Amino acid sequence: MSNKEVTLSIIKPDAVERDLNNEIKEMFKNKGFQIVKEKKIQIEKSEAEKFYKIHETKPFFNDLCTYLSSGPIVVMVLEKENAVLANRQLMGATNPKDAEEGTIRKKYGISIDKNSVHGSDSAENAKIEIDFFFKD
Ligand code: UDP
Ligand code: MG
């Protein structure tokens, strides 16, 4: 049965800064994702705090929000069968040290905080995150 889904992907500041946008987008396209929406933006720290609200009690929250708002990011809506899980698989583990060969974070991630990409973790959160960036 078909389960076409959308998910939110962000190319984070460490990757945009190293000019990896096109290479990362190629990895998505090669896995069969369609990039249906895309924009390059820089967000305020207050917006990063809203976006990452689920992590507000974590010790890394402040640094995470400072980091996500530190430079340009590329925000994309990706579409594919089971896009949420497929994107999580292509991204690899949160810590690039633990990420498997062939994943974006293995290839490009620098550290657990500079791990090059964000991806929604459920279909429900994908909808919330897509609305956050693309609600007109
Ligand atoms: N993060 C961090 N330190 C940690 C855990 C997470 O800096 O110990 C950052 C990391 O950039 C990660 C983001 O916080 O991508 C969100 O964490 P989450 O657990 O949701 O990981 P993800 O879903 O991005 O794999
Ligand atoms: Mg997450």
CSV table of N, CA and C and ligand atoms in Angstrom, one decimal:
chain,number,residue,atom,x,y,z
A,1,MET,N,0.8,-1.2,0.0
A,1,MET,CA,0.0,0.0,0.0
A,1,MET,C,0.9,1.2,0.0
A,2,SER,N,0.4,2.2,-0.7
A,2,SER,CA,1.2,3.5,-0.8
A,2,SER,C,1.1,4.3,0.4
A,3,ASN,N,2.2,4.9,0.9
A,3,ASN,CA,2.1,5.8,2.1
A,3,ASN,C,3.0,7.0,1.8
A,4,LYS,N,2.7,7.7,0.7
A,4,LYS,CA,3.4,8.9,0.4
A,4,LYS,C,3.3,9.9,1.6
A,5,GLU,N,4.5,10.3,2.0
A,5,GLU,CA,4.6,11.2,3.2
A,5,GLU,C,5.4,12.4,2.9
A,6,VAL,N,5.3,13.4,3.7
A,6,VAL,CA,6.2,14.6,3.7
A,6,VAL,C,6.9,14.7,5.0
A,7,THR,N,8.1,15.2,5.0
A,7,THR,CA,8.9,15.4,6.2
A,7,THR,C,9.7,16.7,6.1
A,8,LEU,N,10.1,17.3,7.2
A,8,LEU,CA,10.8,18.5,7.2
A,8,LEU,C,12.3,18.2,7.3
A,9,SER,N,13.1,18.8,6.4
A,9,SER,CA,14.6,18.6,6.5
A,9,SER,C,15.2,20.0,6.6
A,10,ILE,N,16.2,20.1,7.5
A,10,ILE,CA,17.0,21.4,7.5
A,10,ILE,C,18.5,21.1,7.3
A,11,ILE,N,19.1,21.8,6.4
A,11,ILE,CA,20.5,21.8,6.3
A,11,ILE,C,21.0,22.8,7.2
A,12,LYS,N,21.7,22.4,8.2
A,12,LYS,CA,22.1,23.3,9.4
A,12,LYS,C,23.3,24.2,9.0
A,13,PRO,N,23.5,25.2,9.9
A,13,PRO,CA,24.6,26.2,9.5
A,13,PRO,C,26.0,25.6,9.2
A,14,ASP,N,26.4,24.6,9.9
A,14,ASP,CA,27.7,24.0,9.7
A,14,ASP,C,27.8,23.5,8.2
A,15,ALA,N,26.8,23.0,7.7
A,15,ALA,CA,26.8,22.4,6.3
A,15,ALA,C,26.6,23.5,5.3
A,16,VAL,N,25.8,24.5,5.5
A,16,VAL,CA,25.6,25.6,4.6
A,16,VAL,C,26.9,26.4,4.5
A,17,GLU,N,27.5,26.6,5.6
A,17,GLU,CA,28.8,27.3,5.7
A,17,GLU,C,29.9,26.7,4.9
A,18,ARG,N,29.8,25.3,4.8
A,18,ARG,CA,30.8,24.6,4.0
A,18,ARG,C,30.4,24.4,2.6
A,19,ASP,N,29.3,25.0,2.2
A,19,ASP,CA,28.8,24.9,0.8
A,19,ASP,C,28.4,23.5,0.4
A,20,LEU,N,27.8,22.8,1.3
A,20,LEU,CA,27.4,21.4,1.1
A,20,LEU,C,26.0,21.2,0.6
A,21,ASN,N,25.2,22.4,0.4
A,21,ASN,CA,23.8,22.3,0.1
A,21,ASN,C,23.5,21.3,-1.1
A,22,ASN,N,24.3,21.6,-2.2
A,22,ASN,CA,24.0,20.8,-3.4
A,22,ASN,C,24.3,19.3,-3.2
A,23,GLU,N,25.4,19.0,-2.5
A,23,GLU,CA,25.8,17.6,-2.3
A,23,GLU,C,24.8,16.9,-1.4
A,24,ILE,N,24.3,17.6,-0.4
A,24,ILE,CA,23.3,17.0,0.5
A,24,ILE,C,22.0,16.8,-0.3
A,25,LYS,N,21.6,17.8,-1.1
A,25,LYS,CA,20.3,17.7,-1.9
A,25,LYS,C,20.4,16.5,-2.8
A,26,GLU,N,21.6,16.3,-3.4
A,26,GLU,CA,21.8,15.2,-4.3
A,26,GLU,C,21.6,13.9,-3.6
A,27,MET,N,22.1,13.8,-2.3
A,27,MET,CA,21.9,12.6,-1.6
A,27,MET,C,20.4,12.3,-1.4
A,28,PHE,N,19.6,13.3,-1.1
A,28,PHE,CA,18.1,13.1,-1.0
A,28,PHE,C,17.5,12.7,-2.3
A,29,LYS,N,17.9,13.3,-3.4
A,29,LYS,CA,17.3,13.0,-4.7
A,29,LYS,C,17.7,11.6,-5.1
A,30,ASN,N,19.0,11.2,-4.8
A,30,ASN,CA,19.4,9.9,-5.2
A,30,ASN,C,18.7,8.8,-4.4
A,31,LYS,N,18.1,9.1,-3.3
A,31,LYS,CA,17.3,8.2,-2.5
A,31,LYS,C,15.9,8.2,-2.9
A,32,GLY,N,15.5,9.0,-3.9
A,32,GLY,CA,14.1,9.1,-4.3
A,32,GLY,C,13.3,10.1,-3.7
A,33,PHE,N,13.9,11.0,-2.9
A,33,PHE,CA,13.1,12.1,-2.3
A,33,PHE,C,12.9,13.2,-3.4
A,34,GLN,N,11.7,13.8,-3.3
A,34,GLN,CA,11.4,15.0,-4.1
A,34,GLN,C,11.4,16.2,-3.2
A,35,ILE,N,12.2,17.2,-3.6
A,35,ILE,CA,12.2,18.4,-2.7
A,35,ILE,C,11.0,19.3,-3.2
A,36,VAL,N,9.9,19.3,-2.5
A,36,VAL,CA,8.7,20.0,-3.0
A,36,VAL,C,8.7,21.4,-2.5
A,37,LYS,N,9.4,21.8,-1.5
A,37,LYS,CA,9.5,23.2,-1.1
A,37,LYS,C,10.9,23.4,-0.5
A,38,GLU,N,11.4,24.6,-0.7
A,38,GLU,CA,12.8,24.8,-0.3
A,38,GLU,C,13.0,26.3,-0.1
A,39,LYS,N,13.7,26.7,1.0
A,39,LYS,CA,14.1,28.1,1.1
A,39,LYS,C,15.3,28.2,2.0
A,40,LYS,N,16.1,29.2,1.7
A,40,LYS,CA,17.3,29.5,2.5
A,40,LYS,C,17.0,30.7,3.3
A,41,ILE,N,17.2,30.6,4.6
A,41,ILE,CA,16.8,31.6,5.5
A,41,ILE,C,17.8,31.7,6.7
A,42,GLN,N,17.7,32.8,7.5
A,42,GLN,CA,18.4,32.8,8.8
A,42,GLN,C,17.3,33.1,9.8
A,43,ILE,N,17.3,32.4,10.9
A,43,ILE,CA,16.2,32.6,11.9
A,43,ILE,C,16.8,33.3,13.1
A,44,GLU,N,15.9,33.9,13.8
A,44,GLU,CA,16.3,34.6,15.1
A,44,GLU,C,16.4,33.4,16.2
A,45,LYS,N,17.1,33.7,17.2
A,45,LYS,CA,17.3,32.7,18.3
A,45,LYS,C,15.9,32.4,18.9
A,46,SER,N,15.0,33.4,19.0
A,46,SER,CA,13.7,33.2,19.6
A,46,SER,C,12.9,32.2,18.7
A,47,GLU,N,13.1,32.2,17.4
A,47,GLU,CA,12.4,31.3,16.6
A,47,GLU,C,13.0,29.9,16.7
A,48,ALA,N,14.3,29.8,16.9
A,48,ALA,CA,14.9,28.5,17.1
A,48,ALA,C,14.4,27.9,18.4
A,49,GLU,N,14.2,28.8,19.4
A,49,GLU,CA,13.7,28.3,20.7
A,49,GLU,C,12.3,27.7,20.6
A,50,LYS,N,11.5,28.3,19.7
A,50,LYS,CA,10.1,27.8,19.4
A,50,LYS,C,10.2,26.5,18.7
A,51,PHE,N,11.1,26.5,17.7
A,51,PHE,CA,11.2,25.3,16.9
A,51,PHE,C,11.6,24.1,17.7
A,52,TYR,N,12.6,24.3,18.6
A,52,TYR,CA,13.1,23.2,19.4
A,52,TYR,C,12.5,23.1,20.8
A,53,LYS,N,11.3,23.6,20.9
A,53,LYS,CA,10.7,23.7,22.3
A,53,LYS,C,10.7,22.4,23.0
A,54,ILE,N,10.5,21.3,22.3
A,54,ILE,CA,10.5,19.9,22.9
A,54,ILE,C,11.8,19.7,23.7
A,55,HIS,N,12.8,20.4,23.4
A,55,HIS,CA,14.1,20.2,24.0
A,55,HIS,C,14.4,21.2,25.1
A,56,GLU,N,13.4,22.0,25.5
A,56,GLU,CA,13.7,23.2,26.3
A,56,GLU,C,14.3,22.9,27.7
A,57,THR,N,14.1,21.7,28.2
A,57,THR,CA,14.6,21.3,29.5
A,57,THR,C,16.0,20.6,29.4
A,58,LYS,N,16.4,20.4,28.2
A,58,LYS,CA,17.7,19.7,28.0
A,58,LYS,C,18.9,20.6,28.3
A,59,PRO,N,20.0,20.1,28.8
A,59,PRO,CA,21.2,20.9,29.0
A,59,PRO,C,21.8,21.6,27.8
A,60,PHE,N,21.5,21.0,26.6
A,60,PHE,CA,22.1,21.5,25.4
A,60,PHE,C,21.2,22.5,24.7
A,61,PHE,N,20.0,22.8,25.3
A,61,PHE,CA,19.0,23.6,24.6
A,61,PHE,C,19.5,25.0,24.2
A,62,ASN,N,20.2,25.7,25.1
A,62,ASN,CA,20.6,27.1,24.8
A,62,ASN,C,21.6,27.1,23.7
A,63,ASP,N,22.6,26.2,23.8
A,63,ASP,CA,23.7,26.2,22.7
A,63,ASP,C,23.0,25.7,21.4
A,64,LEU,N,22.1,24.8,21.4
A,64,LEU,CA,21.4,24.4,20.2
A,64,LEU,C,20.7,25.5,19.5
A,65,CYS,N,20.0,26.3,20.3
A,65,CYS,CA,19.3,27.4,19.7
A,65,CYS,C,20.2,28.6,19.2
A,66,THR,N,21.2,28.8,19.9
A,66,THR,CA,22.3,29.8,19.5
A,66,THR,C,22.8,29.3,18.2
A,67,TYR,N,23.1,28.0,18.1
A,67,TYR,CA,23.7,27.4,16.9
A,67,TYR,C,22.8,27.5,15.7
A,68,LEU,N,21.6,27.1,15.9
A,68,LEU,CA,20.7,27.0,14.7
A,68,LEU,C,20.4,28.4,14.1
A,69,SER,N,20.5,29.4,15.0
A,69,SER,CA,20.3,30.8,14.5
A,69,SER,C,21.6,31.5,14.1
A,70,SER,N,22.7,30.8,14.1
A,70,SER,CA,24.0,31.4,13.9
A,70,SER,C,24.4,31.7,12.5
A,71,GLY,N,23.6,31.2,11.5
A,71,GLY,CA,23.9,31.4,10.1
A,71,GLY,C,22.8,30.9,9.3
A,72,PRO,N,23.0,31.1,8.0
A,72,PRO,CA,21.9,30.6,7.0
A,72,PRO,C,21.7,29.1,7.1
A,73,ILE,N,20.4,28.7,7.0
A,73,ILE,CA,20.0,27.3,6.9
A,73,ILE,C,19.1,27.1,5.6
A,74,VAL,N,19.1,25.9,5.2
A,74,VAL,CA,18.2,25.6,4.1
A,74,VAL,C,17.1,24.6,4.6
A,75,VAL,N,15.8,25.1,4.5
A,75,VAL,CA,14.7,24.4,5.0
A,75,VAL,C,13.9,23.8,3.8
A,76,MET,N,13.7,22.5,3.9
A,76,MET,CA,13.0,21.8,2.8
A,76,MET,C,11.9,20.9,3.2
A,77,VAL,N,10.9,20.8,2.4
A,77,VAL,CA,9.9,19.7,2.5
A,77,VAL,C,10.2,18.6,1.6
A,78,LEU,N,10.4,17.4,2.1
A,78,LEU,CA,10.8,16.2,1.3
A,78,LEU,C,9.6,15.3,1.2
A,79,GLU,N,9.4,14.8,0.0
A,79,GLU,CA,8.3,13.8,-0.2
A,79,GLU,C,8.8,12.5,-0.7
A,80,LYS,N,8.2,11.4,-0.2
A,80,LYS,CA,8.6,10.1,-0.6
A,80,LYS,C,7.7,9.1,0.1
A,81,GLU,N,7.7,7.9,-0.3
A,81,GLU,CA,7.0,6.8,0.5
A,81,GLU,C,7.7,6.8,1.9
A,82,ASN,N,6.9,6.8,2.9
A,82,ASN,CA,7.5,6.7,4.3
A,82,ASN,C,8.7,7.7,4.5
A,83,ALA,N,8.4,8.9,4.1
A,83,ALA,CA,9.5,9.9,4.1
A,83,ALA,C,10.1,10.2,5.5
A,84,VAL,N,9.3,10.1,6.5
A,84,VAL,CA,9.9,10.5,7.9
A,84,VAL,C,11.0,9.5,8.2
A,85,LEU,N,10.6,8.2,8.1
A,85,LEU,CA,11.6,7.1,8.5
A,85,LEU,C,12.8,7.1,7.5
A,86,ALA,N,12.4,7.2,6.2
A,86,ALA,CA,13.5,7.2,5.2
A,86,ALA,C,14.5,8.3,5.4
A,87,ASN,N,14.0,9.5,5.8
A,87,ASN,CA,14.9,10.6,6.0
A,87,ASN,C,15.7,10.3,7.3
A,88,ARG,N,15.1,9.8,8.3
A,88,ARG,CA,15.9,9.5,9.5
A,88,ARG,C,17.0,8.5,9.2
A,89,GLN,N,16.7,7.6,8.4
A,89,GLN,CA,17.7,6.5,8.0
A,89,GLN,C,18.8,7.2,7.2
A,90,LEU,N,18.5,8.0,6.2
A,90,LEU,CA,19.5,8.7,5.4
A,90,LEU,C,20.3,9.6,6.2
A,91,MET,N,19.7,10.3,7.2
A,91,MET,CA,20.5,11.2,8.1
A,91,MET,C,21.5,10.5,8.9
A,92,GLY,N,21.2,9.4,9.5
A,92,GLY,CA,22.1,8.7,10.4
A,92,GLY,C,21.9,9.1,11.8
A,93,ALA,N,22.6,8.5,12.7
A,93,ALA,CA,22.5,8.8,14.2
A,93,ALA,C,22.8,10.2,14.5
A,94,THR,N,22.2,10.7,15.6
A,94,THR,CA,22.4,12.1,16.0
A,94,THR,C,23.9,12.5,16.2
A,95,ASN,N,24.7,11.6,16.8
A,95,ASN,CA,26.1,11.8,16.9
A,95,ASN,C,26.8,11.2,15.7
A,96,PRO,N,27.4,12.0,14.8
A,96,PRO,CA,28.1,11.5,13.6
A,96,PRO,C,29.0,10.3,13.9
A,97,LYS,N,29.6,10.3,15.1
A,97,LYS,CA,30.5,9.2,15.5
A,97,LYS,C,29.8,7.8,15.4
A,98,ASP,N,28.5,7.9,15.7
A,98,ASP,CA,27.7,6.6,15.7
A,98,ASP,C,27.0,6.4,14.4
A,99,ALA,N,27.1,7.3,13.5
A,99,ALA,CA,26.3,7.2,12.2
A,99,ALA,C,26.9,6.2,11.3
A,100,GLU,N,26.0,5.5,10.6
A,100,GLU,CA,26.5,4.4,9.7
A,100,GLU,C,27.0,5.0,8.4
A,101,GLU,N,27.9,4.2,7.7
A,101,GLU,CA,28.4,4.5,6.4
A,101,GLU,C,27.3,4.8,5.4
A,102,GLY,N,27.4,5.8,4.6
A,102,GLY,CA,26.4,6.1,3.6
A,102,GLY,C,25.4,7.1,4.1
A,103,THR,N,25.4,7.5,5.4
A,103,THR,CA,24.5,8.5,5.9
A,103,THR,C,25.1,9.9,5.8
A,104,ILE,N,24.2,10.9,5.8
A,104,ILE,CA,24.6,12.3,5.7
A,104,ILE,C,25.5,12.7,6.8
A,105,ARG,N,25.1,12.3,8.0
A,105,ARG,CA,25.8,12.7,9.2
A,105,ARG,C,27.2,12.0,9.3
A,106,LYS,N,27.3,10.8,8.8
A,106,LYS,CA,28.6,10.1,8.8
A,106,LYS,C,29.5,10.8,7.8
A,107,LYS,N,28.9,11.2,6.6
A,107,LYS,CA,29.7,11.8,5.6
A,107,LYS,C,30.1,13.3,6.0
A,108,TYR,N,29.2,14.0,6.5
A,108,TYR,CA,29.4,15.5,6.7
A,108,TYR,C,29.4,16.0,8.1
A,109,GLY,N,28.8,15.2,9.0
A,109,GLY,CA,28.7,15.7,10.4
A,109,GLY,C,30.1,15.9,11.0
A,110,ILE,N,30.2,17.0,11.9
A,110,ILE,CA,31.4,17.3,12.5
A,110,ILE,C,31.4,16.8,14.0
A,111,SER,N,30.3,17.0,14.6
A,111,SER,CA,30.1,16.6,16.0
A,111,SER,C,28.6,16.5,16.3
A,112,ILE,N,28.3,16.1,17.6
A,112,ILE,CA,26.9,15.9,17.9
A,112,ILE,C,26.1,17.2,17.8
A,113,ASP,N,26.7,18.4,18.0
A,113,ASP,CA,26.0,19.6,17.8
A,113,ASP,C,26.0,20.1,16.4
A,114,LYS,N,27.2,19.9,15.7
A,114,LYS,CA,27.3,20.3,14.3
A,114,LYS,C,27.1,19.1,13.4
A,115,ASN,N,25.9,18.6,13.4
A,115,ASN,CA,25.6,17.3,12.7
A,115,ASN,C,24.9,17.5,11.4
A,116,SER,N,25.0,18.7,10.8
A,116,SER,CA,24.7,19.0,9.4
A,116,SER,C,23.2,19.0,9.0
A,117,VAL,N,22.4,18.2,9.6
A,117,VAL,CA,21.0,18.1,9.1
A,117,VAL,C,20.0,17.9,10.3
A,118,HIS,N,18.8,18.4,10.1
A,118,HIS,CA,17.7,18.1,11.0
A,118,HIS,C,16.6,17.3,10.2
A,119,GLY,N,15.9,16.4,10.8
A,119,GLY,CA,14.8,15.7,10.2
A,119,GLY,C,13.7,15.4,11.2
A,120,SER,N,12.5,15.6,10.8
A,120,SER,CA,11.3,15.3,11.7
A,120,SER,C,11.4,13.9,12.2
A,121,ASP,N,10.9,13.7,13.4
A,121,ASP,CA,11.0,12.3,14.0
A,121,ASP,C,9.7,11.5,13.9
A,122,SER,N,8.6,12.2,13.5
A,122,SER,CA,7.3,11.5,13.3
A,122,SER,C,6.5,12.2,12.3
A,123,ALA,N,5.5,11.6,11.8
A,123,ALA,CA,4.6,12.2,10.8
A,123,ALA,C,3.9,13.4,11.4
A,124,GLU,N,3.5,13.2,12.7
A,124,GLU,CA,2.8,14.3,13.4
A,124,GLU,C,3.7,15.5,13.6
A,125,ASN,N,5.0,15.3,14.0
A,125,ASN,CA,5.9,16.4,14.2
A,125,ASN,C,6.3,17.0,12.8
A,126,ALA,N,6.3,16.2,11.8
A,126,ALA,CA,6.6,16.7,10.4
A,126,ALA,C,5.6,17.8,10.0
A,127,LYS,N,4.3,17.5,10.3
A,127,LYS,CA,3.3,18.5,10.0
A,127,LYS,C,3.5,19.8,10.8
A,128,ILE,N,3.7,19.6,12.0
A,128,ILE,CA,4.0,20.8,12.9
A,128,ILE,C,5.2,21.6,12.4
A,129,GLU,N,6.2,20.9,12.1
A,129,GLU,CA,7.5,21.6,11.6
A,129,GLU,C,7.3,22.2,10.2
A,130,ILE,N,6.6,21.5,9.3
A,130,ILE,CA,6.4,22.1,8.0
A,130,ILE,C,5.5,23.4,8.1
A,131,ASP,N,4.5,23.3,9.0
A,131,ASP,CA,3.7,24.5,9.2
A,131,ASP,C,4.5,25.6,9.8
A,132,PHE,N,5.4,25.3,10.7
A,132,PHE,CA,6.3,26.3,11.3
A,132,PHE,C,7.0,27.1,10.3
A,133,PHE,N,7.6,26.5,9.3
A,133,PHE,CA,8.4,27.2,8.3
A,133,PHE,C,7.7,27.6,7.1
A,134,PHE,N,6.6,26.9,6.7
A,134,PHE,CA,6.0,27.2,5.4
A,134,PHE,C,4.5,27.6,5.5
A,135,LYS,N,4.0,27.9,6.6
A,135,LYS,CA,2.6,28.4,6.7
A,135,LYS,C,2.6,29.8,6.1
A,136,ASP,N,1.8,30.0,5.1
A,136,ASP,CA,1.8,31.3,4.4
A,136,ASP,C,0.8,32.3,5.1
B,1,UDP,N1,22.1,17.8,20.4
B,1,UDP,C1,23.2,18.3,21.1
B,1,UDP,N2,23.7,17.6,22.2
B,1,UDP,C2,23.1,16.4,22.6
B,1,UDP,C3,22.0,16.0,21.9
B,1,UDP,C4,21.5,16.7,20.8
B,1,UDP,O1,23.8,19.3,20.7
B,1,UDP,O2,23.6,15.8,23.5
B,1,UDP,C5,21.6,18.6,19.3
B,1,UDP,C6,21.9,17.9,18.0
B,1,UDP,O3,22.3,19.0,17.1
B,1,UDP,C7,20.6,17.3,17.6
B,1,UDP,C8,19.6,18.3,18.2
B,1,UDP,O4,20.2,18.7,19.4
B,1,UDP,O5,20.5,17.2,16.2
B,1,UDP,C9,18.2,17.7,18.5
B,1,UDP,O6,18.4,16.6,19.3
B,1,UDP,P1,17.6,15.2,18.9
B,1,UDP,O7,17.7,14.3,20.1
B,1,UDP,O8,16.2,15.6,18.5
B,1,UDP,O9,18.4,14.6,17.7
B,1,UDP,P2,18.0,14.5,16.1
B,1,UDP,O10,16.5,14.3,16.1
B,1,UDP,O11,18.4,15.8,15.5
B,1,UDP,O12,18.8,13.3,15.7
B,2,MG,MG,15.0,15.3,16.9
